[in-house]
Amino acid sequence: MNITDFSVTQLSSMIKKKELSVSEVTNAVLDNITARDKNINAYITVAAEKALQRSKEVQKLLDNGELCDSPLAGIPVSIKDNICTKGIRTTCASRMLENFIPPYNAHATELLENAGAIIIGKLNMDEFAMGSTSETSFFGAVSNPWNTDYTPGGSSGGCAAAIISGQALLTLGSDTGGSIRQPASMCGVTGFKPTYGTVSRYGLIAYASSMDQIGPIARSAEDCVACMKVISGYDPKDNTSINSTLSSFPLNKDLSGIKIGVPYEYFGNNLSGEVKKEIYTAIETLKTLGADICEFSFPISEYAIAAYYVIASAEASSNLARYDGIRYGHRSSDSVSLEDIYIKSRSEGFGSEVKNRIMLGTFALSAGYYDEYYRKALVARDLIKKSFDEAFSKYDVIISPVSPCTAPQKGQSLSDPMKMYLSDAYTVGANLAGLPAISLPCGFDGNGLPIGFQLIGPKLQDQKLLNIGQIFQKHTNFHKQVPGGEKL
Amino acid sequence: MIWETVIGLEIHAELYTKTKIFCSCSTSFGNAPNTQCCPVCTAMPGALPTLNKQVPELALKAGLALGCTVTKHTKFDRKNYFYPDLPKAYQISQLYAPILRNGHLTIFTDNSEKDIRISEIHMEEDAGKLIHDNESGISKIDYNRCGVPLIEIVTAPDFRTAAEVTSFIEELSAILRYTNVCDCKMQEGSLRVDVNLSVRPEGTELLGTRTEMKNLNSIKAISRAINFEAERQIAILRQGGKISQETRRWDDDKGISTSMRTKENANDYRYFPEPDLPPIVIEEAYLSALKDSLPELPQAKRQRYIAKFGLTPYEATMISNRKSLAEFFEKTLALCNDPKEVSNRLLGDGLKMLNETGLNIEDSFITPDKLALLIDKTNKKTLTRQQSKEIFELCFTKSIDIEQYILEKGLCPITNTDTISEAVKNTLLKHPDTVKEYLSGKTKVFGFLVGQTMRSLKGSADPALVNNILKEQLNLLQNNE
């Protein structure tokens, strides 16, 4: 068995028992990248030298008896390229930030470093996290390791593709409208979007500030737990970070006493038959494990997509205005006036999907349209929050698809952006309401592409979702499937 | 037709904090460019603002002092526009729920009072500074000021004259300095006043089209700009023209204003709620503690000075509008119970010395106990008025021990009766004719003889003593005759 086939928890304990050295683990991941990333393009930057250097340092710390309590000491971690890493280029997969090397760490990066994790490199994504296929990257599209003609989903497609192809053992992604959960589902791995405010956004390059959230993409829910232990917690540098402890939840043997709500509207005609079938099977499994399954109506969800795209684009139009070619980032070489610098630098620096959303957001905030679009979207957002609150007064968690279909073929989505936007229908609700949600693998379609399902929980009940995920994965093997056959 | 000028103000006051509004960079003025910046105030990717808690506190202090209603759930909004001095390309400000609303301030002009309404006070961040080098054609940016906290105070269009505006700014500055909200140095830009002005036929209600005047760096400039702009608008309307709604820039050297931008090319700021900063909830307990912490404000002080100390309204205003002067005044009074005299000294020689030296009273060497001592010595006639004035003035620039100084300079008034008797004798001998006149009943000449005696003693004798001795000796002569 290869080193990269072990779980984070297993590796952590093997490293502490000195059955493996930190460098051996790091090298195993780096070797896989060298061998496989040509076909996948999951990485934008591989920081091999730094990683090996840090491996030695962490080994020394471990040998001196330090970092004993860290679940990630010596564990290689790869980070989505919109999360700042001090001294390592952070591009947001954009020409605009092609050469941006942050002089500071994101808070989450800092916590990983302090915990002795080894930062391997920076993962490919949709430009500025805008997209659902990881095709809008300035550094080229990411391929789905299950079938390279297909996309891995997005925007954290590099994270999910790296995990399933053994090029990463643990990754940090970001989720604004489903960007952790959807690629996790399409690559057959586990993705967790924490409660908004649980992980500091300091150093996460903003797309839509009121919804952006950092979270792990990993092989299993258990590995996500290890990551969350390190990266969650209050950060005074982020005023939206939550200063209260997460609710605890026991890791039981089964799911007896757990009430799971199944919203009708999420299983309608838009959902592909194959996906529906596998999720129903998963629901049966959950029932077998003792969960109480109830269907209910959740009509408000149909407004979620519209509200999401108005709010996210509006915030994006403002967040991305700082890329003006003045202080850092791409500046057009042939500009003659200030306005020229702005127009040319931004026209050249941003890709077309980013421009779409900046224009959409600028429009939605313009005089005369604010009330018609932005304010209405805020009202819808409030109603969606209330609907979730109401649902959680009856159910512990809500189950739903992650995406109506399995991974789309490359090139398909960009030709029909409206279809791409609509495919986020199941995931954006959790972002609008700031709720935790997990994506768990539960089967494959006829083409052998993975299918996942989503559990959404009440605010701060992150532990509950992660533990239900762990219980489900104790009784299923979907998360152990990798292209070319089951491992472990 | 008689025209009426209608003026409203937008006043930006830099808050007196050590650090910036959203990061921990220093706010100090006049340092080398770009030495007070960090990822947050230069808008590096991923950096987030964190609110300096002192900012709402100071805004609230100003608002409470101005009788405003507090918005219990106040929020920040983003004001979006591109400009190189604004690194985020949006200014974090407040539009939808400003922290304070509906205040007022009483002003005094020509012995009459007037209430000026304050529509709102909101918090926001300052932008950086652009420096254009015309020779090289290069523009440079200094981000030191970027993120310095401001409050913007917006008044209703309640002013009718430049005098009302200047009075308001003086009253407001006094309040902001008293509450330690702002140091109000117009030259350094810590208090910036924009003037919105329109004119209308007197007696009508409808407001005319207004212009906004910027770059007003002193009270005098404001006054001149108002008069210039009112005349400009009236001239246009008299000729049947139309006022264009625009922003104008005052050039104080030339004494004219020029158009900066018209309404047509005004920005659409696309305000929306700032998602990086949660709403601020202002608790009642916090607010009442803040209220209790406010010092006695200048207008209350002024009334007390008039009623309790018998100062004139002018004297009371002059002292109370400067916090440091008022403090000095009150501390001196605690040591010497002669308000009128303390006031005279401070407003006369005191202000003269402060103007000459350019010092604030707290930065000079004069102290309340020194002034009290000087007044006491003068009242007890151990110093003459002239001597005491000279020492008082000296005390502003030099740290001197008054008692020792008097000893060293031999300034002790001559109280030795022998010395004075000797001087009187000499005077009488020098002026036998005058003495004769006195003895023959022309007692008016007595004053002349006192003067001559004082002069021979270089003004340092106690005049009463001189009087007595002179009278004694003259009486003696009379009796001998």
GROMACS .gro file of N, CA, C and O in nm, chain B residues 381 383-385 387 413-414 420 423-424 427 446-467 470:
model
  136
  869LYS      N    1   0.013   9.488   4.648
  869LYS     CA    2   0.103   9.598   4.615
  869LYS      C    3   0.249   9.566   4.642
  869LYS      O    4   0.332   9.654   4.665
  871LEU      N    5   0.406   9.407   4.417
  871LEU     CA    6   0.457   9.426   4.281
  871LEU      C    7   0.373   9.536   4.219
  871LEU      O    8   0.253   9.545   4.247
  872THR      N    9   0.434   9.615   4.138
  872THR     CA   10   0.351   9.713   4.068
  872THR      C   11   0.288   9.644   3.949
  872THR      O   12   0.329   9.536   3.906
  873ARG      N   13   0.186   9.707   3.894
  873ARG     CA   14   0.114   9.653   3.779
  873ARG      C   15   0.211   9.627   3.663
  873ARG      O   16   0.206   9.523   3.598
  875GLN      N   17   0.539   9.582   3.672
  875GLN     CA   18   0.632   9.471   3.698
  875GLN      C   19   0.562   9.338   3.679
  875GLN      O   20   0.614   9.245   3.616
  901PRO      N   21   0.910   9.606   4.571
  901PRO     CA   22   0.870   9.744   4.584
  901PRO      C   23   0.939   9.800   4.709
  901PRO      O   24   0.958   9.729   4.808
  902ILE      N   25   0.982   9.925   4.704
  902ILE     CA   26   1.053   9.981   4.817
  902ILE      C   27   0.952  10.012   4.927
  902ILE      O   28   0.860  10.092   4.910
  908ILE      N   29   1.216  10.590   5.117
  908ILE     CA   30   1.113  10.672   5.056
  908ILE      C   31   1.120  10.815   5.109
  908ILE      O   32   1.113  10.910   5.032
  911ALA      N   33   1.384  10.998   4.938
  911ALA     CA   34   1.345  11.034   4.801
  911ALA      C   35   1.250  11.152   4.802
  911ALA      O   36   1.261  11.244   4.721
  912VAL      N   37   1.157  11.149   4.897
  912VAL     CA   38   1.059  11.258   4.907
  912VAL      C   39   1.131  11.390   4.938
  912VAL      O   40   1.105  11.492   4.875
  915THR      N   41   1.287  11.523   4.633
  915THR     CA   42   1.189  11.579   4.541
  915THR      C   43   1.151  11.720   4.584
  915THR      O   44   1.145  11.813   4.503
  934PHE      N   45   0.000  11.808   4.406
  934PHE     CA   46   0.040  11.690   4.486
  934PHE      C   47   0.077  11.573   4.395
  934PHE      O   48   0.177  11.505   4.413
  935GLY      N   49  -0.008  11.551   4.296
  935GLY     CA   50   0.013  11.439   4.203
  935GLY      C   51   0.149  11.448   4.136
  935GLY      O   52   0.219  11.347   4.120
  936PHE      N   53   0.185  11.569   4.096
  936PHE     CA   54   0.312  11.589   4.029
  936PHE      C   55   0.428  11.546   4.118
  936PHE      O   56   0.521  11.477   4.078
  937LEU      N   57   0.413  11.582   4.245
  937LEU     CA   58   0.521  11.550   4.340
  937LEU      C   59   0.530  11.398   4.363
  937LEU      O   60   0.638  11.341   4.373
  938VAL      N   61   0.414  11.333   4.367
  938VAL     CA   62   0.415  11.186   4.381
  938VAL      C   63   0.488  11.126   4.262
  938VAL      O   64   0.576  11.041   4.275
  939GLY      N   65   0.450  11.173   4.141
  939GLY     CA   66   0.509  11.122   4.017
  939GLY      C   67   0.660  11.136   4.018
  939GLY      O   68   0.732  11.041   3.986
  940GLN      N   69   0.706  11.254   4.059
  940GLN     CA   70   0.850  11.278   4.060
  940GLN      C   71   0.921  11.184   4.158
  940GLN      O   72   1.028  11.132   4.128
  941THR      N   73   0.857  11.164   4.272
  941THR     CA   74   0.918  11.074   4.371
  941THR      C   75   0.925  10.931   4.318
  941THR      O   76   1.027  10.864   4.326
  942MET      N   77   0.813  10.886   4.261
  942MET     CA   78   0.806  10.750   4.206
  942MET      C   79   0.915  10.733   4.100
  942MET      O   80   0.982  10.631   4.092
  943ARG      N   81   0.928  10.838   4.018
  943ARG     CA   82   1.024  10.832   3.909
  943ARG      C   83   1.165  10.815   3.963
  943ARG      O   84   1.243  10.734   3.912
  944SER      N   85   1.195  10.890   4.069
  944SER     CA   86   1.329  10.880   4.126
  944SER      C   87   1.353  10.740   4.185
  944SER      O   88   1.465  10.697   4.199
  945LEU      N   89   1.243  10.673   4.219
  945LEU     CA   90   1.255  10.537   4.274
  945LEU      C   91   1.233  10.431   4.166
  945LEU      O   92   1.214  10.313   4.192
  946LYS      N   93   1.234  10.474   4.040
  946LYS     CA   94   1.218  10.384   3.922
  946LYS      C   95   1.088  10.304   3.928
  946LYS      O   96   1.081  10.188   3.889
  947GLY      N   97   0.985  10.364   3.985
  947GLY     CA   98   0.852  10.303   3.982
  947GLY      C   99   0.835  10.186   4.076
  947GLY      O  100   0.733  10.119   4.074
  948SER      N  101   0.939  10.158   4.158
  948SER     CA  102   0.927  10.036   4.236
  948SER      C  103   0.882  10.059   4.380
  948SER      O  104   0.889   9.970   4.461
  949ALA      N  105   0.837  10.177   4.410
  949ALA     CA  106   0.789  10.201   4.546
  949ALA      C  107   0.639  10.182   4.554
  949ALA      O  108   0.569  10.192   4.454
  950ASP      N  109   0.595  10.147   4.670
  950ASP     CA  110   0.452  10.134   4.694
  950ASP      C  111   0.390  10.274   4.688
  950ASP      O  112   0.424  10.361   4.770
  951PRO      N  113   0.303  10.303   4.591
  951PRO     CA  114   0.250  10.437   4.573
  951PRO      C  115   0.180  10.489   4.699
  951PRO      O  116   0.189  10.608   4.730
  952ALA      N  117   0.114  10.400   4.772
  952ALA     CA  118   0.041  10.445   4.892
  952ALA      C  119   0.136  10.499   4.997
  952ALA      O  120   0.111  10.602   5.061
  953LEU      N  121   0.246  10.426   5.007
  953LEU     CA  122   0.348  10.467   5.103
  953LEU      C  123   0.407  10.603   5.065
  953LEU      O  124   0.428  10.690   5.150
  954VAL      N  125   0.433  10.618   4.936
  954VAL     CA  126   0.487  10.745   4.887
  954VAL      C  127   0.389  10.858   4.921
  954VAL      O  128   0.427  10.963   4.972
  955ASN      N  129   0.261  10.832   4.893
  955ASN     CA  130   0.155  10.928   4.925
  955ASN      C  131   0.161  10.975   5.070
  955ASN      O  132   0.162  11.093   5.099
  958LEU      N  133   0.484  11.166   5.162
  958LEU     CA  134   0.485  11.299   5.100
  958LEU      C  135   0.392  11.393   5.176
  958LEU      O  136   0.427  11.507   5.208
   0.00000   0.00000   0.00000
